[in-house]
XYZ file of C-alpha atoms in Angstrom:
373
model
C 20.877 2.904 -9.236
C 23.844 3.758 -12.574
C 21.893 1.212 -14.982
C 18.431 2.933 -14.090
C 19.734 6.429 -14.441
C 21.286 5.602 -17.942
C 18.014 4.304 -19.074
C 16.398 7.545 -17.751
C 19.197 9.502 -19.665
C 18.344 7.605 -22.511
C 14.716 8.050 -22.174
C 14.771 11.762 -22.157
C 16.179 11.956 -25.390
C 13.495 10.082 -26.994
C 10.384 11.873 -28.396
C 8.559 14.554 -26.495
C 11.836 14.696 -24.152
C 14.146 17.363 -25.429
C 12.186 20.596 -26.033
C 15.652 22.606 -26.398
C 16.230 20.292 -29.436
C 13.467 22.774 -31.199
C 16.167 25.180 -31.699
C 17.831 23.250 -34.296
C 14.827 23.290 -36.889
C 13.972 27.226 -36.068
C 17.451 27.938 -36.489
C 17.510 26.377 -40.071
C 14.940 27.731 -41.168
C 15.812 31.297 -40.369
C 19.496 30.394 -42.032
C 17.674 29.300 -45.081
C 15.417 32.221 -45.326
C 18.180 34.533 -44.918
C 21.104 33.277 -47.159
C 18.399 32.282 -49.817
C 17.244 35.958 -49.925
C 20.802 37.483 -49.679
C 22.422 34.959 -52.162
C 22.689 35.636 -56.036
C 19.635 34.824 -57.835
C 20.960 31.486 -59.368
C 21.336 29.985 -55.889
C 18.300 28.160 -54.263
C 18.489 26.848 -50.586
C 14.891 26.706 -50.138
C 14.852 23.140 -50.583
C 16.680 22.857 -47.580
C 13.775 24.019 -45.437
C 12.153 20.083 -46.020
C 15.026 19.350 -43.367
C 13.271 21.160 -40.653
C 10.214 18.792 -40.022
C 12.131 15.810 -40.721
C 14.678 16.793 -38.121
C 11.716 17.497 -35.737
C 10.501 13.621 -35.964
C 13.228 12.675 -34.099
C 12.473 14.514 -30.630
C 9.168 15.608 -30.920
C 5.431 15.421 -31.158
C 3.064 15.441 -33.951
C 2.025 19.255 -32.727
C 5.704 20.470 -32.764
C 6.395 18.914 -36.131
C 3.345 20.005 -37.773
C 4.497 23.590 -36.584
C 7.937 23.140 -37.595
C 5.955 22.110 -40.953
C 3.823 25.324 -40.763
C 7.115 27.795 -40.413
C 9.066 25.799 -43.159
C 5.893 26.209 -45.459
C 5.759 30.182 -44.491
C 9.282 30.511 -45.196
C 9.369 29.267 -48.440
C 6.343 31.496 -49.435
C 8.021 34.410 -47.853
C 11.283 33.565 -50.076
C 9.099 33.389 -53.187
C 7.690 37.133 -52.327
C 11.072 38.503 -51.440
C 12.715 37.079 -54.535
C 9.961 37.776 -56.762
C 9.691 34.201 -58.055
C 6.353 33.187 -56.293
C 4.107 32.717 -59.404
C 6.562 30.424 -61.143
C 6.347 26.761 -61.179
C 9.451 25.707 -59.708
C 8.748 27.462 -56.362
C 5.086 26.215 -56.361
C 6.353 22.884 -56.953
C 8.542 23.422 -53.541
C 5.945 24.590 -51.588
C 3.692 21.447 -52.378
C 6.477 19.416 -52.115
C 7.028 21.059 -48.575
C 3.711 20.498 -47.726
C 3.388 16.723 -48.716
C 6.688 15.853 -46.721
C 5.144 17.985 -43.370
C 2.119 15.649 -43.605
C 4.014 12.580 -43.918
C 6.145 13.736 -40.906
C 3.217 14.697 -39.051
C 1.558 10.803 -39.903
C 4.577 9.355 -38.856
C 4.680 11.038 -35.405
C 0.976 10.255 -35.035
C 1.943 6.474 -35.466
C 4.748 6.721 -33.815
C 3.033 8.653 -30.681
C 0.502 6.132 -30.701
C 2.983 2.949 -30.266
C 5.072 4.784 -27.349
C 1.592 5.153 -25.388
C 1.139 1.352 -26.020
C 4.665 0.193 -25.136
C 4.119 2.705 -21.798
C 0.927 0.606 -20.752
C 2.458 -2.737 -21.265
C 5.689 -1.465 -19.334
C 3.336 -0.189 -16.465
C 1.683 -3.507 -16.007
C 5.394 -5.068 -16.269
C 6.144 -3.100 -13.355
C 2.997 -3.680 -11.651
C 3.642 -7.591 -12.064
C 7.204 -7.235 -10.861
C 6.042 -5.802 -7.946
C 3.774 -8.071 -6.974
C 5.938 -11.171 -7.788
C 9.462 -9.838 -6.955
C 8.475 -7.475 -3.265
C 10.951 -5.413 -2.161
C 12.718 -7.119 0.810
C 12.270 -5.615 4.052
C 15.076 -3.103 5.263
C 14.735 -4.452 8.976
C 13.687 -7.730 10.154
C 14.231 -8.549 13.601
C 18.209 -7.653 14.171
C 19.121 -8.035 10.695
C 19.134 -5.219 8.129
C 18.361 -6.274 4.488
C 18.951 -5.087 0.934
C 18.181 -6.979 -2.011
C 19.563 -5.626 -5.552
C 18.491 -7.175 -8.732
C 19.790 -6.824 -12.444
C 18.161 -8.275 -15.371
C 20.066 -9.114 -18.616
C 17.528 -7.558 -20.475
C 17.675 -3.462 -19.940
C 13.904 -3.350 -20.503
C 12.856 -6.343 -18.314
C 11.959 -5.781 -14.830
C 11.842 -9.696 -13.658
C 13.828 -12.748 -15.016
C 14.685 -16.326 -13.396
C 16.434 -14.890 -10.156
C 14.491 -14.446 -7.215
C 14.648 -13.857 -3.989
C 11.896 -13.437 -1.085
C 11.823 -12.914 3.244
C 9.458 -14.000 5.995
C 9.206 -13.970 9.587
C 8.087 -16.717 11.569
C 6.338 -17.285 14.746
C 9.508 -18.249 16.973
C 11.336 -14.917 16.195
C 13.600 -15.924 13.358
C 13.569 -14.700 9.292
C 13.810 -17.080 6.553
C 15.381 -16.043 3.500
C 15.185 -17.687 -0.155
C 17.583 -16.972 -2.891
C 17.278 -19.005 -6.053
C 17.528 -19.134 -9.963
C 15.568 -20.911 -12.109
C 16.678 -22.784 -14.966
C 16.592 -21.107 -18.710
C 14.788 -17.589 -19.265
C 11.975 -15.587 -20.862
C 8.324 -16.524 -19.657
C 8.772 -20.034 -18.582
C 11.674 -19.027 -16.075
C 9.206 -16.273 -14.926
C 6.424 -18.554 -14.380
C 8.589 -20.903 -12.295
C 10.180 -18.067 -10.393
C 6.847 -16.940 -9.565
C 5.621 -20.148 -8.530
C 8.346 -20.667 -6.226
C 7.909 -17.105 -4.569
C 4.320 -17.967 -4.086
C 5.337 -21.378 -2.452
C 7.512 -19.727 0.045
C 5.520 -17.122 0.909
C 2.647 -19.497 1.527
C 4.442 -21.870 3.639
C 7.758 -19.693 5.044
C 6.436 -18.027 8.049
C 4.670 -21.493 9.426
C 5.960 -23.617 12.343
C 7.494 -26.215 9.577
C 11.277 -26.905 9.905
C 13.787 -25.483 7.100
C 14.190 -28.996 5.734
C 10.130 -29.366 5.396
C 9.926 -25.841 3.882
C 12.588 -27.210 1.129
C 10.377 -30.374 0.856
C 7.446 -28.324 -0.169
C 9.308 -26.020 -2.362
C 10.404 -28.922 -4.380
C 7.024 -30.744 -4.431
C 5.357 -27.700 -5.407
C 7.846 -27.054 -8.350
C 7.387 -30.488 -9.651
C 3.415 -30.761 -9.175
C 2.874 -27.326 -11.258
C 5.341 -27.932 -13.948
C 4.347 -31.878 -14.353
C 0.673 -31.906 -13.861
C -0.125 -31.480 -17.533
C 2.399 -33.264 -18.702
C 2.345 -36.969 -20.100
C 3.521 -39.659 -18.117
C 6.185 -40.487 -20.503
C 7.618 -36.773 -19.678
C 6.722 -36.796 -16.063
C 10.558 -37.377 -15.183
C 11.919 -35.021 -17.748
C 14.658 -32.585 -16.114
C 13.367 -29.436 -17.860
C 12.150 -27.005 -14.905
C 14.628 -26.968 -11.692
C 15.918 -23.927 -9.629
C 18.994 -23.790 -7.899
C 18.445 -22.238 -4.335
C 19.721 -21.369 -0.728
C 16.965 -21.516 1.982
C 18.169 -19.377 5.289
C 16.955 -19.404 8.867
C 18.187 -16.869 11.019
C 17.048 -16.880 14.485
C 16.868 -13.635 16.731
C 18.263 -14.604 19.806
C 21.236 -17.324 18.914
C 24.106 -15.651 16.794
C 24.075 -18.476 14.077
C 22.629 -19.342 10.406
C 20.913 -22.341 9.413
C 20.882 -23.026 5.824
C 20.250 -25.605 3.003
C 22.050 -25.480 -0.201
C 20.421 -26.896 -3.432
C 22.854 -26.418 -5.969
C 23.284 -22.848 -5.378
C 26.651 -20.842 -5.043
C 27.604 -20.579 -1.376
C 26.863 -17.687 0.569
C 29.818 -15.645 1.610
C 30.266 -14.618 5.327
C 32.236 -11.228 6.068
C 33.533 -10.568 9.045
C 35.646 -7.499 9.084
C 37.959 -7.881 6.229
C 37.874 -11.706 6.538
C 35.688 -13.518 3.739
C 34.316 -16.987 4.474
C 32.185 -19.124 2.004
C 29.843 -21.189 3.913
C 30.518 -24.404 2.382
C 27.851 -26.914 3.887
C 28.595 -30.597 4.243
C 25.614 -31.717 2.437
C 25.075 -29.806 -0.941
C 21.466 -31.148 -2.461
C 19.897 -31.247 -5.859
C 18.629 -28.288 -7.060
C 14.608 -27.603 -6.531
C 12.670 -29.703 -8.620
C 14.783 -32.543 -8.400
C 14.446 -33.927 -4.880
C 10.865 -36.190 -5.921
C 12.507 -37.483 -9.042
C 15.214 -38.858 -7.288
C 13.825 -39.777 -3.750
C 15.294 -37.129 -1.784
C 13.089 -37.198 1.398
C 14.313 -35.088 3.384
C 17.333 -31.872 3.695
C 20.298 -31.566 5.824
C 20.286 -28.355 7.771
C 23.536 -26.994 7.862
C 24.386 -23.994 10.834
C 27.048 -21.903 10.943
C 28.338 -18.914 13.299
C 26.152 -15.201 12.253
C 27.467 -12.956 14.889
C 26.632 -9.369 15.830
C 28.664 -7.165 13.061
C 28.803 -9.734 10.499
C 27.514 -9.595 7.102
C 26.294 -12.224 4.709
C 25.877 -11.985 1.162
C 23.604 -14.195 -1.120
C 23.856 -14.215 -4.878
C 23.277 -16.171 -8.376
C 25.563 -17.610 -10.722
C 25.152 -14.332 -12.743
C 27.294 -12.316 -10.607
C 30.107 -14.590 -10.210
C 29.958 -15.593 -14.097
C 29.648 -12.370 -15.382
C 32.561 -11.902 -18.007
C 34.401 -8.611 -19.257
C 35.361 -8.226 -22.940
C 38.302 -10.517 -22.350
C 36.267 -12.930 -21.056
C 37.672 -12.634 -17.075
C 34.999 -13.437 -14.410
C 33.852 -10.629 -12.258
C 36.049 -10.848 -9.006
C 33.426 -11.031 -6.651
C 35.095 -12.636 -3.457
C 37.877 -9.901 -3.978
C 35.773 -7.072 -4.142
C 33.138 -7.676 -1.704
C 35.766 -7.272 1.429
C 36.397 -4.013 0.419
C 33.092 -2.767 0.934
C 32.387 -4.978 4.144
C 32.118 -1.678 6.377
C 29.229 -0.150 4.494
C 25.613 -0.707 5.468
C 23.766 -3.239 3.024
C 22.384 -0.653 0.875
C 25.406 1.061 -0.075
C 27.434 -1.985 -0.853
C 24.695 -3.166 -3.201
C 25.333 0.339 -4.849
C 28.617 -0.169 -5.037
C 28.537 -3.460 -6.130
C 25.984 -2.890 -8.959
C 28.052 -0.244 -10.375
C 31.260 -2.101 -10.137
C 29.412 -5.316 -11.649
C 28.182 -3.143 -14.815
C 32.028 -1.211 -14.983
C 33.083 -4.970 -15.145
C 30.557 -6.329 -18.135
C 30.468 -2.605 -19.989
C 26.884 -2.060 -18.974
C 25.786 -5.673 -20.506
C 24.990 -8.800 -18.493
C 24.661 -12.196 -20.345
C 22.307 -13.175 -17.523
C 20.203 -11.960 -14.472
C 22.058 -11.349 -11.426
C 20.665 -10.891 -7.819
C 22.204 -10.251 -4.510
C 21.132 -9.970 -1.050
C 23.028 -8.630 1.886
C 21.947 -8.931 5.420
C 23.895 -7.375 8.473
C 23.037 -8.632 11.863
C 23.102 -5.780 14.127
C 22.455 -5.637 18.113
C 19.065 -7.040 19.011
């Protein structure tokens, strides 16, 4: 999408990715040689040759930088020969200084390239972890067409505290989860991974949607509190807002449980309806603490052609430079005729344009369209 393409463009200007820029130091070497040889005796441009290897460091690796250094030294020697000043101490000092600067530039390239390789290995591990934790949603699940969008607040990150997942059940329905874990950083990622694992382990079973919510709440509380002292057992540090859905294949409805999360949006034609449940439960992780033994399931119509949007607060709370929130409910009906993938592409570009490319919080959206079975 647009953010990823901008990152690719930015990386293309990093070391080793812009070979055409070699023309700049080469042109500098040629220009200095020509001008210095043709200039009056009292004008000396040879010291400018030091810029050739220095410039090359910005866009090329150690080998190309070393080549520019060799060419610059050769050009300095050639200038000394053509001007008949090679034996002088001045020209020899310039050549020595140019050699030293070139060696320093090559050394910097070697160190930088090693760090780049190490960073690339770390990035590949992070991408592998993301693919395991936040798996891509299935494009089809029974009569449903599904697409997911995840935009991390940090450009180089691939996973944060937002999450979504889907699972098929044996009784011909699709269950979905979208959530937002409190906080950020490694603690949020850990809790997101915990909820995703608990959902995938239990969502496909015959248990009711209410029991699935109880399972997620208990799993989060047990994992985050098992090593805490008893005095801290009721600490409210770890929780997640969430929406749990169950969409049967043969019944045009959607069953949902809301746990402190923004309500889904149902788009039918150009008409938008927030699915506001009568009961909005406490976030996942608070249920057991406050004695919640069961979760109420709300049922709403979800007919063929309808589009359902699930989202996290990173979308509706995104602000522009003037502090204005992103008008999600106003923009969404404009794209209701598009398929889920195209809708999320449009939403992605429009959201990033609103915040000028920088989100303050992770954002996740899931689009679901019901098709004829």
